[in-house]
Short mmCIF file of C-alpha atoms and ligand atoms in Angstrom, two decimals:
data_model
loop_
_atom_site.label_atom_id
_atom_site.label_comp_id
_atom_site.label_asym_id
_atom_site.label_seq_id
_atom_site.Cartn_x
_atom_site.Cartn_y
_atom_site.Cartn_z
CA MET A 1 30.15 -7.25 73.69
CA ALA A 2 27.44 -8.66 76.07
CA LEU A 3 24.89 -10.41 74.65
CA ALA A 4 22.18 -7.92 75.53
CA ASP A 5 24.17 -5.15 73.72
CA PHE A 6 24.57 -7.32 70.67
CA LEU A 7 20.64 -8.61 71.18
CA GLN A 8 19.49 -4.74 71.02
CA GLU A 9 21.32 -4.41 68.02
CA LEU A 10 20.15 -6.35 65.66
CA ASP A 11 16.50 -5.27 66.77
CA GLU A 12 17.70 -2.18 65.72
CA LEU A 13 18.95 -3.25 62.25
CA ALA A 14 15.75 -5.20 61.66
CA ALA A 15 13.59 -2.94 62.29
CA ALA A 16 15.35 0.12 60.02
CA ALA A 17 15.84 -2.59 57.60
CA GLN A 18 11.93 -3.66 57.36
CA ALA A 19 11.43 0.57 57.74
CA ALA A 20 13.68 1.11 54.92
CA PHE A 21 12.22 -1.83 52.46
CA GLU A 22 8.39 -1.06 52.74
CA GLY A 23 9.14 3.06 52.42
CA ALA A 24 11.03 2.11 49.48
CA LYS A 25 9.26 3.86 46.70
CA ASP A 26 10.99 2.66 43.58
CA ALA A 27 13.50 0.38 41.96
CA ALA A 28 16.21 3.02 42.84
CA GLU A 29 15.29 3.22 46.32
CA VAL A 30 14.91 -1.08 47.06
CA GLU A 31 18.55 -0.86 45.83
CA ALA A 32 19.65 1.66 47.81
CA ALA A 33 18.23 -0.14 50.97
CA ARG A 34 19.79 -3.68 49.63
CA ILE A 35 23.25 -2.08 49.21
CA ALA A 36 22.80 -0.22 52.61
CA PHE A 37 21.76 -3.54 54.78
CA LEU A 38 22.54 -6.94 52.10
CA GLY A 39 25.55 -5.21 51.10
CA ALA A 40 28.56 -7.36 51.16
CA LYS A 41 31.14 -5.23 51.72
CA SER A 42 29.67 -2.60 53.90
CA GLY A 43 26.01 -3.68 54.24
CA LYS A 44 24.97 -3.22 58.01
CA LEU A 45 24.26 -6.64 58.42
CA LYS A 46 27.98 -7.85 57.21
CA ALA A 47 28.76 -5.25 60.45
CA ALA A 48 26.17 -7.29 63.17
CA GLN A 49 28.67 -10.24 61.43
CA LYS A 50 31.29 -9.18 62.36
CA GLY A 51 30.23 -7.77 65.88
CA LEU A 52 29.28 -11.54 66.62
CA GLY A 53 32.74 -12.59 66.96
CA SER A 54 33.45 -10.25 70.09
CA VAL A 55 30.09 -11.64 71.77
CA ASP A 56 31.34 -13.68 74.87
CA LYS A 57 32.19 -17.19 74.04
CA ALA A 58 29.29 -19.09 75.77
CA ASP A 59 26.63 -16.28 74.04
CA ARG A 60 27.69 -16.94 70.79
CA ARG A 61 25.14 -19.88 70.03
CA THR A 62 22.30 -17.85 71.17
CA ALA A 63 23.54 -14.56 69.45
CA GLY A 64 24.83 -16.63 66.24
CA MET A 65 21.14 -18.14 66.43
CA ARG A 66 18.93 -14.37 66.42
CA PHE A 67 21.60 -12.94 63.88
CA ASN A 68 20.01 -15.48 61.63
CA GLU A 69 16.37 -14.89 62.18
CA VAL A 70 17.47 -10.90 61.61
CA LYS A 71 19.09 -11.97 58.42
CA GLN A 72 16.31 -13.82 57.12
CA LEU A 73 14.10 -11.65 57.85
CA VAL A 74 15.56 -8.54 56.27
CA GLU A 75 16.22 -10.41 52.84
CA ALA A 76 12.10 -11.29 53.24
CA ALA A 77 11.83 -7.28 53.44
CA PHE A 78 13.94 -7.25 50.68
CA LYS A 79 12.54 -9.76 48.01
CA SER A 80 8.70 -8.11 49.08
CA ALA A 81 9.68 -4.98 48.14
CA GLU A 82 11.06 -6.13 44.99
CA GLU A 83 8.25 -8.20 44.06
CA ARG A 84 5.64 -4.70 45.35
CA ILE A 85 7.62 -2.38 42.89
CA ALA A 86 7.77 -5.14 39.62
CA GLY A 87 4.20 -6.20 39.83
CA GLY A 88 2.92 -2.33 40.51
CA GLY A 89 0.85 -3.42 43.45
CA GLY A 90 2.44 -0.10 45.70
CA GLY A 91 0.19 1.60 42.74
CA THR A 92 2.16 4.93 44.38
CA THR A 93 5.04 4.95 42.27
CA GLN A 94 5.78 6.51 38.84
CA SER A 95 8.89 6.00 37.96
CA ALA A 96 8.53 1.83 38.01
CA GLU A 97 6.82 0.54 34.63
CA ILE A 98 3.07 0.03 35.20
CA PHE A 99 1.32 -2.38 32.62
CA ASP A 100 -2.51 -1.94 32.94
CA PRO A 101 -3.84 -4.46 30.14
CA THR A 102 -7.45 -2.66 30.24
CA LEU A 103 -6.25 0.57 28.18
CA PRO A 104 -6.81 0.07 24.42
CA GLY A 105 -4.01 -1.06 22.48
CA LYS A 106 -1.76 1.31 20.14
CA GLN A 107 -3.00 0.43 16.59
CA PRO A 108 -0.09 -0.12 13.65
CA ARG A 109 -0.60 2.03 11.03
CA ILE A 110 -1.01 -0.44 8.34
CA GLY A 111 -0.69 0.70 4.47
CA LYS A 112 -3.07 0.56 1.84
CA LEU A 113 -2.89 0.12 -1.79
CA HIS A 114 -2.81 3.33 -4.07
CA PRO A 115 -6.92 4.10 -5.03
CA ILE A 116 -5.64 3.56 -8.80
CA THR A 117 -4.24 0.41 -8.19
CA GLN A 118 -6.86 -0.82 -6.32
CA THR A 119 -8.92 0.19 -9.40
CA ILE A 120 -6.71 -1.75 -11.52
CA GLU A 121 -7.15 -4.63 -9.54
CA GLU A 122 -10.87 -4.68 -9.95
CA LEU A 123 -10.77 -4.07 -13.63
CA LYS A 124 -8.51 -7.51 -14.28
CA ASP A 125 -10.76 -9.01 -12.13
CA ILE A 126 -13.78 -8.20 -14.11
CA MET A 127 -12.37 -8.58 -17.36
CA GLY A 128 -10.54 -11.92 -16.12
CA ARG A 129 -13.74 -13.25 -15.91
CA LEU A 130 -14.84 -12.20 -18.89
CA GLY A 131 -12.16 -14.35 -20.67
CA PHE A 132 -9.34 -11.70 -21.06
CA SER A 133 -5.76 -12.22 -19.34
CA VAL A 134 -3.31 -9.27 -19.22
CA ALA A 135 -0.37 -8.12 -21.21
CA ASP A 136 2.49 -5.73 -20.54
CA GLY A 137 4.25 -3.50 -22.32
CA PRO A 138 7.24 -0.82 -22.57
CA GLU A 139 6.66 2.60 -21.41
CA ILE A 140 9.50 3.72 -23.48
CA GLU A 141 8.24 3.25 -26.85
CA ASP A 142 9.58 3.40 -30.40
CA GLU A 143 7.52 5.41 -32.62
CA LEU A 144 6.67 1.99 -35.07
CA HIS A 145 4.54 0.37 -32.10
CA ASN A 146 3.41 4.01 -30.71
CA PHE A 147 2.29 5.24 -34.07
CA GLU A 148 3.23 3.45 -37.23
CA SER A 149 1.50 -0.17 -36.70
CA LEU A 150 -1.42 1.69 -35.35
CA ASN A 151 -2.19 3.39 -38.46
CA ILE A 152 -0.95 6.70 -37.30
CA PRO A 153 1.08 8.17 -40.07
CA ALA A 154 3.96 10.75 -40.07
CA ASP A 155 1.84 13.66 -40.70
CA HIS A 156 -0.82 12.80 -38.14
CA PRO A 157 -0.86 15.33 -35.54
CA ALA A 158 -0.96 13.15 -32.84
CA ARG A 159 2.95 12.77 -33.86
CA ASP A 160 3.64 16.72 -33.32
CA PRO A 161 7.06 16.47 -30.68
CA LEU A 162 4.72 18.94 -29.03
CA GLU A 163 2.03 16.87 -27.86
CA ASN A 164 4.26 14.14 -26.77
CA PHE A 165 7.63 13.30 -24.39
CA TYR A 166 10.02 12.39 -26.73
CA LEU A 167 13.59 10.97 -25.22
CA ALA A 168 15.98 13.59 -26.41
CA THR A 169 19.07 11.01 -25.85
CA ALA A 170 17.45 8.43 -27.38
CA ALA A 171 16.83 10.49 -30.79
CA LYS A 172 20.06 9.46 -31.67
CA SER A 173 19.85 5.98 -31.09
CA GLN A 174 19.88 3.27 -34.48
CA GLY A 175 15.94 2.08 -34.26
CA GLY A 176 14.36 5.85 -34.34
CA PRO A 177 13.02 8.12 -31.98
CA LEU A 178 11.93 6.74 -28.63
CA LEU A 179 8.96 8.35 -26.69
CA LEU A 180 7.29 7.67 -23.51
CA ARG A 181 3.87 6.29 -24.87
CA SER A 182 0.88 8.32 -25.07
CA GLN A 183 -1.50 5.29 -25.59
CA THR A 184 -1.71 1.56 -24.27
CA SER A 185 -2.83 0.65 -27.79
CA THR A 186 0.87 0.06 -28.09
CA VAL A 187 -0.08 -3.30 -26.75
CA GLN A 188 -2.06 -4.25 -29.18
CA ILE A 189 0.35 -4.07 -31.16
CA ARG A 190 3.22 -6.19 -29.26
CA VAL A 191 0.69 -8.71 -28.98
CA MET A 192 0.11 -9.41 -32.05
CA GLU A 193 3.28 -9.21 -33.18
CA GLN A 194 4.20 -12.35 -31.01
CA THR A 195 0.76 -14.56 -30.78
CA PRO A 196 -1.55 -15.26 -33.72
CA PRO A 197 -5.14 -15.16 -33.26
CA PRO A 198 -7.50 -15.68 -31.18
CA ILE A 199 -6.75 -12.79 -29.27
CA ARG A 200 -8.52 -11.80 -25.72
CA ILE A 201 -6.20 -9.31 -23.61
CA ILE A 202 -6.07 -6.49 -21.65
CA SER A 203 -3.54 -4.20 -20.72
CA LEU A 204 -2.88 -1.98 -18.02
CA GLY A 205 -0.40 0.92 -17.45
CA ARG A 206 0.86 4.17 -17.37
CA VAL A 207 0.71 6.94 -20.67
CA TYR A 208 2.39 10.55 -20.84
CA ARG A 209 1.12 13.34 -22.81
CA PRO A 210 2.84 16.89 -22.01
CA ASP A 211 -0.83 18.19 -20.56
CA THR A 212 -1.13 21.45 -18.43
CA ALA A 213 -2.06 19.51 -15.13
CA ASP A 214 -5.36 20.71 -13.81
CA ALA A 215 -9.21 18.99 -12.53
CA THR A 216 -8.91 16.63 -15.66
CA HIS A 217 -5.70 16.47 -16.75
CA TYR A 218 -2.10 14.92 -15.68
CA PRO A 219 0.78 14.40 -17.74
CA MET A 220 0.95 11.16 -16.86
CA PHE A 221 -2.27 8.64 -15.86
CA HIS A 222 -3.45 5.21 -16.85
CA GLN A 223 -5.51 3.41 -19.14
CA MET A 224 -6.69 0.19 -19.76
CA GLU A 225 -6.65 -1.02 -23.38
CA GLY A 226 -8.43 -4.17 -24.73
CA LEU A 227 -8.24 -6.49 -27.95
CA LEU A 228 -10.51 -9.13 -29.11
CA VAL A 229 -9.18 -10.69 -32.21
CA ASP A 230 -11.31 -13.74 -33.57
CA THR A 231 -13.29 -15.44 -36.29
CA LYS A 232 -16.85 -13.45 -36.44
CA VAL A 233 -15.95 -10.43 -34.35
CA THR A 234 -18.96 -8.20 -34.64
CA MET A 235 -19.70 -4.64 -33.31
CA ALA A 236 -22.32 -6.49 -31.26
CA ASP A 237 -19.65 -7.99 -29.53
CA LEU A 238 -17.84 -4.97 -28.20
CA LYS A 239 -20.96 -3.11 -27.15
CA SER A 240 -21.61 -6.64 -24.84
CA VAL A 241 -18.60 -6.88 -23.66
CA LEU A 242 -18.04 -3.04 -22.80
CA ARG A 243 -21.93 -3.45 -21.12
CA LEU A 244 -21.01 -6.27 -19.03
CA PHE A 245 -17.60 -4.32 -18.00
CA ALA A 246 -19.50 -1.46 -16.96
CA THR A 247 -22.53 -3.11 -14.89
CA SER A 248 -20.14 -5.34 -13.20
CA TYR A 249 -17.70 -2.16 -12.16
CA LEU A 250 -20.53 -0.02 -11.02
CA GLY A 251 -22.82 -2.69 -9.71
CA HIS A 252 -26.34 -2.87 -11.27
CA ASP A 253 -27.47 -3.09 -15.03
CA VAL A 254 -25.84 -0.17 -16.96
CA HIS A 255 -26.97 1.10 -20.42
CA ILE A 256 -24.27 1.81 -22.96
CA ARG A 257 -23.93 4.43 -25.84
CA PHE A 258 -21.84 4.31 -28.93
CA ARG A 259 -21.41 7.62 -30.60
CA PRO A 260 -19.27 7.98 -33.63
CA SER A 261 -15.94 9.05 -34.03
CA PHE A 262 -12.11 8.49 -35.12
CA PHE A 263 -9.23 6.83 -34.14
CA PRO A 264 -6.60 6.01 -37.05
CA PHE A 265 -6.56 2.06 -35.58
CA THR A 266 -10.29 1.24 -35.49
CA GLU A 267 -13.16 1.69 -38.41
CA PRO A 268 -15.40 2.27 -37.52
CA SER A 269 -14.71 4.40 -34.51
CA VAL A 270 -16.67 4.93 -31.34
CA GLU A 271 -17.08 6.95 -28.15
CA ALA A 272 -18.55 4.40 -25.48
CA ASP A 273 -20.89 6.22 -23.12
CA MET A 274 -22.51 4.84 -20.09
CA SER A 275 -25.55 6.17 -18.23
CA TRP A 276 -24.37 7.17 -14.59
CA ASN A 277 -27.38 8.69 -12.12
CA ASP A 278 -29.52 10.10 -15.42
CA ASN A 279 -26.45 11.29 -17.65
CA TRP A 280 -24.29 9.79 -20.28
CA ILE A 281 -21.01 9.75 -19.29
CA GLU A 282 -18.10 9.16 -21.67
CA PHE A 283 -15.59 6.11 -20.27
CA GLY A 284 -13.55 5.44 -23.41
CA GLY A 285 -12.78 4.83 -26.96
CA ALA A 286 -13.13 1.81 -28.78
CA GLY A 287 -14.15 0.34 -32.52
CA MET A 288 -13.64 -2.63 -34.48
CA VAL A 289 -9.58 -3.16 -35.13
CA ASP A 290 -9.09 -1.20 -38.66
CA PRO A 291 -7.40 -3.84 -41.32
CA HIS A 292 -4.53 -2.07 -41.93
CA VAL A 293 -3.41 -2.82 -38.27
CA LEU A 294 -4.70 -6.35 -38.80
CA SER A 295 -2.47 -7.07 -41.95
CA ALA A 296 0.95 -4.84 -40.28
CA VAL A 297 1.13 -7.63 -38.08
CA GLY A 298 0.66 -10.45 -40.70
CA TYR A 299 -2.95 -11.34 -39.82
CA ASP A 300 -5.39 -12.82 -42.64
CA LEU A 301 -8.12 -10.38 -43.20
CA GLU A 302 -10.20 -13.12 -44.61
CA GLU A 303 -9.91 -14.71 -41.49
CA VAL A 304 -10.60 -12.80 -38.81
CA THR A 305 -11.69 -9.30 -37.11
CA GLY A 306 -11.31 -7.84 -34.07
CA PHE A 307 -12.72 -4.91 -31.65
CA ALA A 308 -10.56 -3.06 -29.16
CA PHE A 309 -11.36 -0.53 -26.82
CA GLY A 310 -9.43 2.24 -24.16
CA LEU A 311 -10.48 3.79 -21.49
CA GLY A 312 -9.16 6.02 -18.51
CA VAL A 313 -8.54 4.47 -15.37
CA GLU A 314 -8.47 7.71 -13.19
CA ARG A 315 -11.50 8.55 -14.53
CA LEU A 316 -13.49 5.16 -13.59
CA CYS A 317 -11.70 5.87 -10.26
CA MET A 318 -12.93 9.22 -10.09
CA ARG A 319 -16.72 8.70 -11.18
CA ARG A 320 -16.88 5.78 -8.47
CA HIS A 321 -15.78 7.91 -5.43
CA GLY A 322 -16.76 11.69 -6.14
CA ILE A 323 -13.45 12.57 -6.89
CA THR A 324 -13.24 16.15 -8.53
CA ASP A 325 -9.48 16.72 -8.97
CA ILE A 326 -7.24 14.11 -10.47
CA ARG A 327 -4.36 16.06 -8.86
CA GLU A 328 -5.31 14.14 -5.87
CA PHE A 329 -4.22 10.93 -6.90
CA TYR A 330 -0.45 12.08 -6.94
CA LYS A 331 -0.14 14.56 -4.35
CA ASN A 332 0.67 11.23 -1.96
CA ASP A 333 -1.11 13.21 0.61
CA VAL A 334 -2.12 10.18 3.11
CA ARG A 335 -5.11 11.99 4.47
CA PHE A 336 -6.40 11.68 1.12
CA LEU A 337 -5.27 8.29 0.14
CA HIS A 338 -6.11 6.74 3.78
CA GLN A 339 -9.94 7.39 2.85
CA PHE A 340 -9.91 4.15 -0.38
N1 DAH B 1 -5.92 4.89 -27.72
C1 DAH B 1 -6.94 5.97 -27.43
C2 DAH B 1 -6.38 7.22 -26.94
O1 DAH B 1 -5.47 6.94 -25.77
C3 DAH B 1 -7.91 5.45 -27.04
C4 DAH B 1 -8.59 4.31 -27.59
C5 DAH B 1 -9.27 4.58 -28.56
C6 DAH B 1 -8.23 2.70 -27.83
C7 DAH B 1 -10.06 3.41 -29.10
C8 DAH B 1 -8.49 1.93 -28.25
C9 DAH B 1 -9.71 1.89 -29.44
O2 DAH B 1 -8.31 0.63 -28.29
O3 DAH B 1 -9.73 0.90 -30.22
O4 DAH B 1 -7.35 8.12 -26.66
#
């Protein structure tokens, strides 16, 4: 082949390669151009290299030098096309991934504690500062702890099977019938059975009653039980603790009112109200621990007295946040739960 023809062929190849790499709009087109010009088997450069062998011997050195120049030129065109696509600098491509650091990030959705769990944590915190430690008890109870030791005799209406979730399969168990606890007062008994006085505990957890669900009832809810047993404990101590508790929970000075009431395990018994936006709202039952309860666990009635109280956790949480329907807590609707 004549030198002039070979050189012209090379010039055409260089121009075509330049155009192909510069015009490539995405990674796939760059790759197609790479195969067409730089492909190891049938690339155009490879074909030109073969043509080099047919150039007259005397001109081969000149032809070879030009070939190398063109090869470098094509490789450089390929490289810059590759960089342009990867860097998004072209701005005209759609299929190429473009990273724009000025766009707002995608917010990961972070979970939250359930409002009842949040309330429980807060109540533990407040009572902890008053010196009360946390005790736990089982949700499946026997009649001894749910009723008997709490001075609730067999003929008491609270023991009516229709008022409780008795466990049918457990009825034949050796220790007598079992039920889902209807109150956290059970934990008072379990703690006193295990521990000599003084006692200063709270217990928070689920209780179960076969109530029809409505805006203020649910067959499962949470209570906070409190128990303090020591020497010379009086109603004044009870009132102070409940007042400090209510003041801490609401964040301002709160008045407490006691109304006479009855619970089998306290004597005297009261309903405790707290003032809230010029209203009195009931927040739980309380009283001095009944001597029958203290002696049932072997405490010396000459030595110690105590007070106890039981509060509804849902009710406190609902008041705080203006929630009007207890069922909202248990629908698991994240639009509701996410607000707390
Ligand atoms: N256990 C009672 C209930 O579920 C609440 C209660 C009242 C608990 C008085 C107490 C108490 O410890 O002293 O209705």
